[in-house]
Structure formats: C-alpha cells, structure tokens
Amino acid sequence: MKNLGKLQAILSLWPLWLMLAGIPVRAVAQSSASQSRSATSATRAESAPLPISREETVVPASIMGTTRLDTRWRFHTGDDPSWADPAFDDSKWDKINLTESLLEQGIETYSGYAWYRLRIHPVPIPDSGQLYLSLLILPDSVAQMQVLANGLELARTKGMTDAGERSPTMYQSRAFSVQIASAAPDGTIVIAIRTWADLPITNNLLAHAELGDPESIGEKLALEKAKQWDAHVLAGSLLSLLFFSVTVLGATLYLAQRNHSEYLWLSLLCLSVTATGALETAYGASMLSDPVFRILELWAGRVFMAITLEFVYRFTGYKYRRTVRAVQIAVLLVPFTSFMKPHQIYDYLSISAQVVFCGLVVELLFRAWRRGRIEAGVMLVPFFLAATADSIDTVLDYAAAQHWLAQRFTSHRFHIGPIEISTSTLAFLLFLVSLIAVILYRFVHVSQEEQRSAAEIEAARSVQALLIPTQLPSNRSFLLESAYLPANGVGGDFFQALPLKDDSMLIVVGDVSGKGLQAAMNASTLVGALRNELSHDPATILSHLNQVMLGATAGAVAGFATCLCARIWPNGKMTIANAGHLSPYRDGRELELAACLPLGIIPDVEYEQSTFQLRHGDRLTFLSDGVVEATDSKGELFGFERTQQVSHEPARYIAQIAQHFGQTDDITVVSLYFVPA
C-alpha cells in the first residue's frame, strides 16, 4: 500500500511534467471525479507500467486544443522502407527543430528522399483505452510526403509513390491531417514521415506539425488551407481577371480604331499575362505538376516578351523593324536550349535574352518620350518593372544579404486584407494601371485627332468638287474621259476641261505638292484663278498661275505645283505648255515638250509653248505622277515603260491598273480622242 500511494502521487503530477516540457494542457476534469480517475489510472499503471523514454514526447491521449510538435524530431537523408518500423533504432540520426532551416542546424543541402521520425507517448485517459488525437501536417511548397504511424500508412500527398516504383512527381502540397486511433502495446506512437523533392533542399520539407483533438485540428487545417488559397490561388486569379478585362478593352478599342494595330497587340499582350496567371493558379491549386508547369511557364514567359516587343514597336512607331524581329526570334528560340547540356547554356542565354529585351523596350520608350510622346515616358518605369518581375525577388535577396535592406524584405510577401501578394504581383499591378491609363489617354487623343481630321477631310471634299469636274463637256470633235483616285480622302491633283467659244477645248492637268487639306486648298486657288483667266494662251495661263502659286504660299509652308496646259482646236491644231509636269502621250508615244520649272518656284518665269497637229483618231493621254510612281510590295516602281505600254488604253483602265500595282500617290488620268466632224 505504501508503494501504491507513491505511484499515485507521481501520476497525479503528469500535468506539471507537460507544462515543464512546454506542452499546453487543459484540465479535463476537476475535484472528486479527477481523484477517482487518478486512482483508477494508478491501479492500471501498477498492473501494466508504461516506461517513458527521454526521447519520447509525452502528450495526453485527448487534448482540448492543439500542441506544436516542432522539437525532438530525428532526421536522415536517403530512403529505406525499414525506417518506418517503430522498432528501428534512430538514435544515430540528426536531431532537428522544425522552426530552423537544415543549414542552420548543420545539415548540408541535399536532393531526393529524407525521413523524419518522432516518438510520442500518449498518457491514456482513465477508464478508456482509446486515443482521441489528430495530427496536422504542413509540407513545404512542392514537398511530397508519406505519413506512417507505427509502420502503418495514414496518408500521402498527390505526387508521392511507393518505394521501388517510378520517381515521385512534385506538386504544390497542401496542408492535411490524419487521425491517430491507437498506440503500440508499450503505449508509444512512432510517427515516420517519408519526404521527397527533386531540387536542392536547405529547409525542412516538413514545415510544421501539430497534435490535438480532431475538432481543433480541423479548424487549424481549414485555416491553413485558406492561407494557402490566398497565397497561391486568390491573388493570381484576381490578377488574371484584371488582365483579361484589359484584353477585352484592347480588343474593343481595336475594333473602334482598326488603323491602330497597337490596340490589337495590347489585347494579345494582356491575354498572354492572363494565360500565365491561369497557369500559376492551376499550379497553386495542385492541378498541374511542377515539371509541366515549368515547361508551360517557360514558353508563356517568352511569348509574353515577343508580344510585348511587338506592342512597344507599334506603339512607339520604331523604324528599325529588323532589329525588333531579330530579338523576337532569338527570344522564342531560347526555350529550346533548356533541353541542351550543360544546363548553364540555357541559363546564360536566358539571362542574355532578358537583358537585351529589357534594354530594347527601354530604348524604344525612351526615344518615343524624347520625341514628345508623353505616354511613352509614363510607361517606361512600369514596363521595366514588369519585364524584370521574375528577377525582383533575387535582387531583394541579394540586397538584404549585403545589408542594404532590412531582412524583412526577403519575404517578398505583402497582405491586402486576406490576399497575399508578392513583389512581382505588385510590379504587374503597377504595369496594368499604367497600361490602362496610357491606352485610354491614347484612345481619347487619337479620337480627337480623327474627329479633327474628319472635319478637315469633309471640308476638303467640298473643295475637291471644284478641282475634279463630275461631268466632262461634250463636243462633236472631242471625246473626253477621266479617272481620279486620291491616295487619301482628299488629294492635291486637279484637272479642268473648259470648252471655249470658238469650239476649241482648254485642258489643264496639275499636281500640287503635299497632301491633305493644305494641298487641296492650294489646288482650289489655282483652279479659281484658271476659271477667271481671260487669256486662253497656254504659256500665258501658266505664267499667271505661277504668280498665283507664289502668292498662295507666301508666309506659309513652301510649296509648288506642276501643271500642263493644252488648247486644241476642232481642226486638230494643239498648242501646249508645260510647267514641270509629265508630258502627255499621243497614241502610245510621249510628246517631246520643253522642260520648265514648276509653278511657285521663282517669279517671272517664261514658259515655252509647242504646237502639234492631231490626226483623225489620235488619242491624247494626260496623267499625274501617281501612275508612274505606283510601287508594289517589293519596292518596284510602275515606271515609264509600263506607263507608255498602257497609255493608249481608256483612262479608267490606266488608273485601275496603277492602283492595283500599288498606289502611293493621287492618280489622275484624262484621255482625249480626236474625231473631227
């Protein structure tokens, strides 16, 4: 009885032992009921003593709450199925603490398999032989695990395989829990955790472990899953949704302004970021394995760089297209080198490609900003941050290691409410905000410019009606036809066919330098002066128009005009004078005319006049330089030889064939067929 009293006193102090060991314990009973269970426990202990080793962690069989299992773990690299045996002697293994990295505890970097073992000794509940415990396991990142208790498997992660089978596959591992229902005959439970990761490992793949009652562990598990969801899924999903919204915005702007292809490439750029975000979300949700994700991410990043270069090229109007194309091709070829050995080849080429890409983007935007495009300067810093987002964490780590920044910056994690975001996510958010601001500004600015241009073109069209007659005059001696194809909404070409009182015909064809409204206004000035001209002598008319042109361009941007003036009588006599214009063709042959300066160059020019005699059936073709200067996709001119070959064709045919060849300027063709009565 004396020994029984001593044992009873010792067992009654077990909560104190747990408190000294640093394990929180909640009382499960009080007063007389507690004393009764203690007496019963003492009797059971006397009949079946449970020796407690110094290497064991003592826990109650039922915990109201949770307790951390961070200490007294045994650790060893390698893989052996016998290490799951609870009778295995792990006394020679390293002792580790889960709260410290392996390097800090003197364990070298390794790769592949490693085992964790922990021996716990639950103190049974009096009057009950059952355990009421659950174990919470928190793997580190892509660590794969197999959890065993007393040699029996309780759970494993998605990518873990049995010994001897194919190698495991890395997935993002989520927190999970297992229930411990029974102990060994000696009252102990040996927890063995087999881990694997195919990368250099310096931290514990077993990041955290807790023991507690199933309800509390369930609450902790839900909390950990919510944290992992916020860190790996929620932020990426929201970022992808934002970029997809800008994708739709870019496509809408492109449909509204088809002549601005930068909106289309903006849409494709944001779509590539959306696809990358979707990949990261799927990876964070353990839907993609690490090898598959790395390959897809590799290509997605290079496609993003190529599309970004195209967008910046079109946005800034950069002239050196071949340079951009060469960098794009090089960037898209880099992923193929990842299959080459040694792997350093890919690393060097990848870094070089990223440096060239960032440098070219910065140069394009900087040059555009220097040319006065403010929006390019606004996008300069955000573009650079987005282009180097993958390198920001590395730079911060290095800066913290050099003590340039506080160590807290190496975590690279920030919280906006429940959402956990990284520095790269912040860089892309800043990039997205700048994109939206700049593109909307650009769209509004372009819309205003287009409205202004539309108003100018509308005004110019009213002027154009004065320059190009809608109906040609009829005459019993002459058959006239014409074709006019402006390169833009309004051009600087003009022609007039004026019947005179003596049944002669005055034909004037001209081309004012420049394009747009200003050229049309100068042409209308010449046409107005021509219609008010009293003289019908071609050389005199050109002299007068020369003075008018000089007056029209005085004090404004310097300009000139070429002009050809011909007067044809019913008997076939023709007098003609030329002011720098293309000579007309007579039945497929160019007429030789004296060369003279265009209108508006110098005052008091005397224009030489030539006389010809037309025969019955002769065809005269007057045209502007838009026919000769038509250029195909290879840069070849339509030229004088082709012009001469088609000069005997109808006016509309000549204009259309030059247009199809490759129109670059206004095209005007006037044909006169001489058929005297």
JSON list of C-alpha atoms in Angstrom, two decimals, residues 149-264:
[
{"chain": "A", "resi": 149, "resn": "ALA", "atom": "CA", "xyz": [2.27, 5.75, -37.62]},
{"chain": "A", "resi": 150, "resn": "ASN", "atom": "CA", "xyz": [3.76, 2.57, -36.09]},
{"chain": "A", "resi": 151, "resn": "GLY", "atom": "CA", "xyz": [4.51, 1.30, -39.59]},
{"chain": "A", "resi": 152, "resn": "LEU", "atom": "CA", "xyz": [1.00, 1.82, -40.97]},
{"chain": "A", "resi": 153, "resn": "GLU", "atom": "CA", "xyz": [0.43, 4.38, -43.72]},
{"chain": "A", "resi": 154, "resn": "LEU", "atom": "CA", "xyz": [-2.04, 7.10, -42.78]},
{"chain": "A", "resi": 155, "resn": "ALA", "atom": "CA", "xyz": [-1.81, 9.49, -45.74]},
{"chain": "A", "resi": 156, "resn": "ARG", "atom": "CA", "xyz": [0.34, 10.63, -48.65]},
{"chain": "A", "resi": 157, "resn": "THR", "atom": "CA", "xyz": [0.47, 13.67, -50.93]},
{"chain": "A", "resi": 158, "resn": "LYS", "atom": "CA", "xyz": [-0.61, 13.63, -54.57]},
{"chain": "A", "resi": 159, "resn": "GLY", "atom": "CA", "xyz": [2.80, 13.05, -56.13]},
{"chain": "A", "resi": 160, "resn": "MET", "atom": "CA", "xyz": [4.31, 10.54, -53.67]},
{"chain": "A", "resi": 161, "resn": "THR", "atom": "CA", "xyz": [4.81, 6.93, -54.85]},
{"chain": "A", "resi": 162, "resn": "ASP", "atom": "CA", "xyz": [5.80, 3.71, -53.10]},
{"chain": "A", "resi": 163, "resn": "ALA", "atom": "CA", "xyz": [9.44, 2.64, -52.77]},
{"chain": "A", "resi": 164, "resn": "GLY", "atom": "CA", "xyz": [10.73, 0.93, -55.88]},
{"chain": "A", "resi": 165, "resn": "GLU", "atom": "CA", "xyz": [8.15, 2.49, -58.15]},
{"chain": "A", "resi": 166, "resn": "ARG", "atom": "CA", "xyz": [8.71, 5.37, -60.53]},
{"chain": "A", "resi": 167, "resn": "SER", "atom": "CA", "xyz": [10.03, 8.61, -59.07]},
{"chain": "A", "resi": 168, "resn": "PRO", "atom": "CA", "xyz": [7.50, 10.84, -57.34]},
{"chain": "A", "resi": 169, "resn": "THR", "atom": "CA", "xyz": [6.21, 13.97, -59.06]},
{"chain": "A", "resi": 170, "resn": "MET", "atom": "CA", "xyz": [6.32, 17.40, -57.48]},
{"chain": "A", "resi": 171, "resn": "TYR", "atom": "CA", "xyz": [3.00, 19.20, -56.95]},
{"chain": "A", "resi": 172, "resn": "GLN", "atom": "CA", "xyz": [2.14, 22.11, -54.72]},
{"chain": "A", "resi": 173, "resn": "SER", "atom": "CA", "xyz": [1.40, 20.26, -51.49]},
{"chain": "A", "resi": 174, "resn": "ARG", "atom": "CA", "xyz": [-1.47, 21.34, -49.29]},
{"chain": "A", "resi": 175, "resn": "ALA", "atom": "CA", "xyz": [-1.84, 21.02, -45.54]},
{"chain": "A", "resi": 176, "resn": "PHE", "atom": "CA", "xyz": [-3.57, 17.81, -44.43]},
{"chain": "A", "resi": 177, "resn": "SER", "atom": "CA", "xyz": [-4.45, 15.94, -41.25]},
{"chain": "A", "resi": 178, "resn": "VAL", "atom": "CA", "xyz": [-4.52, 12.31, -40.13]},
{"chain": "A", "resi": 179, "resn": "GLN", "atom": "CA", "xyz": [-6.23, 10.67, -37.17]},
{"chain": "A", "resi": 180, "resn": "ILE", "atom": "CA", "xyz": [-4.29, 8.57, -34.69]},
{"chain": "A", "resi": 181, "resn": "ALA", "atom": "CA", "xyz": [-6.57, 5.89, -33.25]},
{"chain": "A", "resi": 182, "resn": "SER", "atom": "CA", "xyz": [-4.26, 3.50, -31.44]},
{"chain": "A", "resi": 183, "resn": "ALA", "atom": "CA", "xyz": [-0.81, 3.12, -29.91]},
{"chain": "A", "resi": 184, "resn": "ALA", "atom": "CA", "xyz": [1.70, 0.27, -29.75]},
{"chain": "A", "resi": 185, "resn": "PRO", "atom": "CA", "xyz": [1.48, -2.30, -26.92]},
{"chain": "A", "resi": 186, "resn": "ASP", "atom": "CA", "xyz": [4.06, -0.30, -24.97]},
{"chain": "A", "resi": 187, "resn": "GLY", "atom": "CA", "xyz": [1.88, 2.81, -25.28]},
{"chain": "A", "resi": 188, "resn": "THR", "atom": "CA", "xyz": [4.09, 4.68, -27.78]},
{"chain": "A", "resi": 189, "resn": "ILE", "atom": "CA", "xyz": [3.41, 6.00, -31.27]},
{"chain": "A", "resi": 190, "resn": "VAL", "atom": "CA", "xyz": [6.25, 6.37, -33.75]},
{"chain": "A", "resi": 191, "resn": "ILE", "atom": "CA", "xyz": [5.44, 8.89, -36.45]},
{"chain": "A", "resi": 192, "resn": "ALA", "atom": "CA", "xyz": [7.58, 8.37, -39.57]},
{"chain": "A", "resi": 193, "resn": "ILE", "atom": "CA", "xyz": [7.33, 10.82, -42.46]},
{"chain": "A", "resi": 194, "resn": "ARG", "atom": "CA", "xyz": [8.97, 9.95, -45.78]},
{"chain": "A", "resi": 195, "resn": "THR", "atom": "CA", "xyz": [9.66, 13.09, -47.85]},
{"chain": "A", "resi": 196, "resn": "TRP", "atom": "CA", "xyz": [10.93, 13.78, -51.38]},
{"chain": "A", "resi": 197, "resn": "ALA", "atom": "CA", "xyz": [11.67, 16.76, -53.61]},
{"chain": "A", "resi": 198, "resn": "ASP", "atom": "CA", "xyz": [13.73, 16.94, -56.79]},
{"chain": "A", "resi": 199, "resn": "LEU", "atom": "CA", "xyz": [15.54, 20.19, -56.06]},
{"chain": "A", "resi": 200, "resn": "PRO", "atom": "CA", "xyz": [18.33, 21.46, -53.75]},
{"chain": "A", "resi": 201, "resn": "ILE", "atom": "CA", "xyz": [16.83, 21.36, -50.25]},
{"chain": "A", "resi": 202, "resn": "THR", "atom": "CA", "xyz": [18.03, 23.62, -47.45]},
{"chain": "A", "resi": 203, "resn": "ASN", "atom": "CA", "xyz": [14.82, 23.97, -45.40]},
{"chain": "A", "resi": 204, "resn": "ASN", "atom": "CA", "xyz": [12.71, 21.35, -43.71]},
{"chain": "A", "resi": 205, "resn": "LEU", "atom": "CA", "xyz": [10.28, 19.76, -46.15]},
{"chain": "A", "resi": 206, "resn": "LEU", "atom": "CA", "xyz": [8.19, 19.13, -43.04]},
{"chain": "A", "resi": 207, "resn": "ALA", "atom": "CA", "xyz": [7.41, 22.75, -42.31]},
{"chain": "A", "resi": 208, "resn": "HIS", "atom": "CA", "xyz": [5.12, 22.29, -39.34]},
{"chain": "A", "resi": 209, "resn": "ALA", "atom": "CA", "xyz": [3.28, 19.64, -37.28]},
{"chain": "A", "resi": 210, "resn": "GLU", "atom": "CA", "xyz": [0.63, 19.90, -34.60]},
{"chain": "A", "resi": 211, "resn": "LEU", "atom": "CA", "xyz": [-1.20, 17.39, -32.45]},
{"chain": "A", "resi": 212, "resn": "GLY", "atom": "CA", "xyz": [-4.66, 17.92, -30.99]},
{"chain": "A", "resi": 213, "resn": "ASP", "atom": "CA", "xyz": [-8.26, 16.87, -30.85]},
{"chain": "A", "resi": 214, "resn": "PRO", "atom": "CA", "xyz": [-9.94, 16.31, -34.23]},
{"chain": "A", "resi": 215, "resn": "GLU", "atom": "CA", "xyz": [-12.18, 19.37, -33.94]},
{"chain": "A", "resi": 216, "resn": "SER", "atom": "CA", "xyz": [-9.33, 21.78, -33.18]},
{"chain": "A", "resi": 217, "resn": "ILE", "atom": "CA", "xyz": [-7.09, 20.21, -35.82]},
{"chain": "A", "resi": 218, "resn": "GLY", "atom": "CA", "xyz": [-9.94, 20.52, -38.31]},
{"chain": "A", "resi": 219, "resn": "GLU", "atom": "CA", "xyz": [-10.19, 24.24, -37.57]},
{"chain": "A", "resi": 220, "resn": "LYS", "atom": "CA", "xyz": [-6.44, 24.65, -37.95]},
{"chain": "A", "resi": 221, "resn": "LEU", "atom": "CA", "xyz": [-6.49, 22.68, -41.21]},
{"chain": "A", "resi": 222, "resn": "ALA", "atom": "CA", "xyz": [-9.24, 24.92, -42.64]},
{"chain": "A", "resi": 223, "resn": "LEU", "atom": "CA", "xyz": [-7.22, 27.98, -41.62]},
{"chain": "A", "resi": 224, "resn": "GLU", "atom": "CA", "xyz": [-4.03, 26.67, -43.27]},
{"chain": "A", "resi": 225, "resn": "LYS", "atom": "CA", "xyz": [-5.88, 25.78, -46.47]},
{"chain": "A", "resi": 226, "resn": "ALA", "atom": "CA", "xyz": [-7.39, 29.27, -46.55]},
{"chain": "A", "resi": 227, "resn": "LYS", "atom": "CA", "xyz": [-3.90, 30.77, -46.17]},
{"chain": "A", "resi": 228, "resn": "GLN", "atom": "CA", "xyz": [-2.54, 28.62, -48.97]},
{"chain": "A", "resi": 229, "resn": "TRP", "atom": "CA", "xyz": [-5.51, 29.51, -51.16]},
{"chain": "A", "resi": 230, "resn": "ASP", "atom": "CA", "xyz": [-4.93, 33.22, -50.53]},
{"chain": "A", "resi": 231, "resn": "ALA", "atom": "CA", "xyz": [-1.19, 32.87, -51.22]},
{"chain": "A", "resi": 232, "resn": "HIS", "atom": "CA", "xyz": [-1.21, 30.59, -54.28]},
{"chain": "A", "resi": 233, "resn": "VAL", "atom": "CA", "xyz": [-4.61, 30.98, -55.93]},
{"chain": "A", "resi": 234, "resn": "LEU", "atom": "CA", "xyz": [-6.60, 34.08, -54.99]},
{"chain": "A", "resi": 235, "resn": "ALA", "atom": "CA", "xyz": [-4.04, 36.77, -55.89]},
{"chain": "A", "resi": 236, "resn": "GLY", "atom": "CA", "xyz": [-3.16, 35.12, -59.21]},
{"chain": "A", "resi": 237, "resn": "SER", "atom": "CA", "xyz": [-6.83, 34.64, -60.09]},
{"chain": "A", "resi": 238, "resn": "LEU", "atom": "CA", "xyz": [-7.68, 38.29, -59.42]},
{"chain": "A", "resi": 239, "resn": "LEU", "atom": "CA", "xyz": [-4.64, 39.47, -61.39]},
{"chain": "A", "resi": 240, "resn": "SER", "atom": "CA", "xyz": [-5.61, 37.24, -64.34]},
{"chain": "A", "resi": 241, "resn": "LEU", "atom": "CA", "xyz": [-9.16, 38.59, -64.21]},
{"chain": "A", "resi": 242, "resn": "LEU", "atom": "CA", "xyz": [-7.89, 42.17, -64.31]},
{"chain": "A", "resi": 243, "resn": "PHE", "atom": "CA", "xyz": [-5.61, 41.49, -67.28]},
{"chain": "A", "resi": 244, "resn": "PHE", "atom": "CA", "xyz": [-8.42, 39.68, -69.08]},
{"chain": "A", "resi": 245, "resn": "SER", "atom": "CA", "xyz": [-10.58, 42.78, -68.62]},
{"chain": "A", "resi": 246, "resn": "VAL", "atom": "CA", "xyz": [-7.86, 44.85, -70.30]},
{"chain": "A", "resi": 247, "resn": "THR", "atom": "CA", "xyz": [-7.72, 42.18, -73.04]},
{"chain": "A", "resi": 248, "resn": "VAL", "atom": "CA", "xyz": [-11.37, 42.84, -73.79]},
{"chain": "A", "resi": 249, "resn": "LEU", "atom": "CA", "xyz": [-10.77, 46.60, -73.57]},
{"chain": "A", "resi": 250, "resn": "GLY", "atom": "CA", "xyz": [-7.88, 46.41, -76.06]},
{"chain": "A", "resi": 251, "resn": "ALA", "atom": "CA", "xyz": [-9.95, 44.35, -78.50]},
{"chain": "A", "resi": 252, "resn": "THR", "atom": "CA", "xyz": [-12.82, 46.84, -78.23]},
{"chain": "A", "resi": 253, "resn": "LEU", "atom": "CA", "xyz": [-10.51, 49.79, -78.90]},
{"chain": "A", "resi": 254, "resn": "TYR", "atom": "CA", "xyz": [-9.04, 47.99, -81.91]},
{"chain": "A", "resi": 255, "resn": "LEU", "atom": "CA", "xyz": [-12.50, 47.39, -83.36]},
{"chain": "A", "resi": 256, "resn": "ALA", "atom": "CA", "xyz": [-13.21, 51.10, -82.91]},
{"chain": "A", "resi": 257, "resn": "GLN", "atom": "CA", "xyz": [-9.90, 52.19, -84.49]},
{"chain": "A", "resi": 258, "resn": "ARG", "atom": "CA", "xyz": [-8.77, 49.49, -86.93]},
{"chain": "A", "resi": 259, "resn": "ASN", "atom": "CA", "xyz": [-5.89, 51.62, -88.21]},
{"chain": "A", "resi": 260, "resn": "HIS", "atom": "CA", "xyz": [-4.20, 51.49, -84.78]},
{"chain": "A", "resi": 261, "resn": "SER", "atom": "CA", "xyz": [-2.80, 47.96, -84.53]},
{"chain": "A", "resi": 262, "resn": "GLU", "atom": "CA", "xyz": [-1.17, 48.71, -81.15]},
{"chain": "A", "resi": 263, "resn": "TYR", "atom": "CA", "xyz": [-4.57, 48.10, -79.52]},
{"chain": "A", "resi": 264, "resn": "LEU", "atom": "CA", "xyz": [-4.68, 44.60, -81.00]}
]
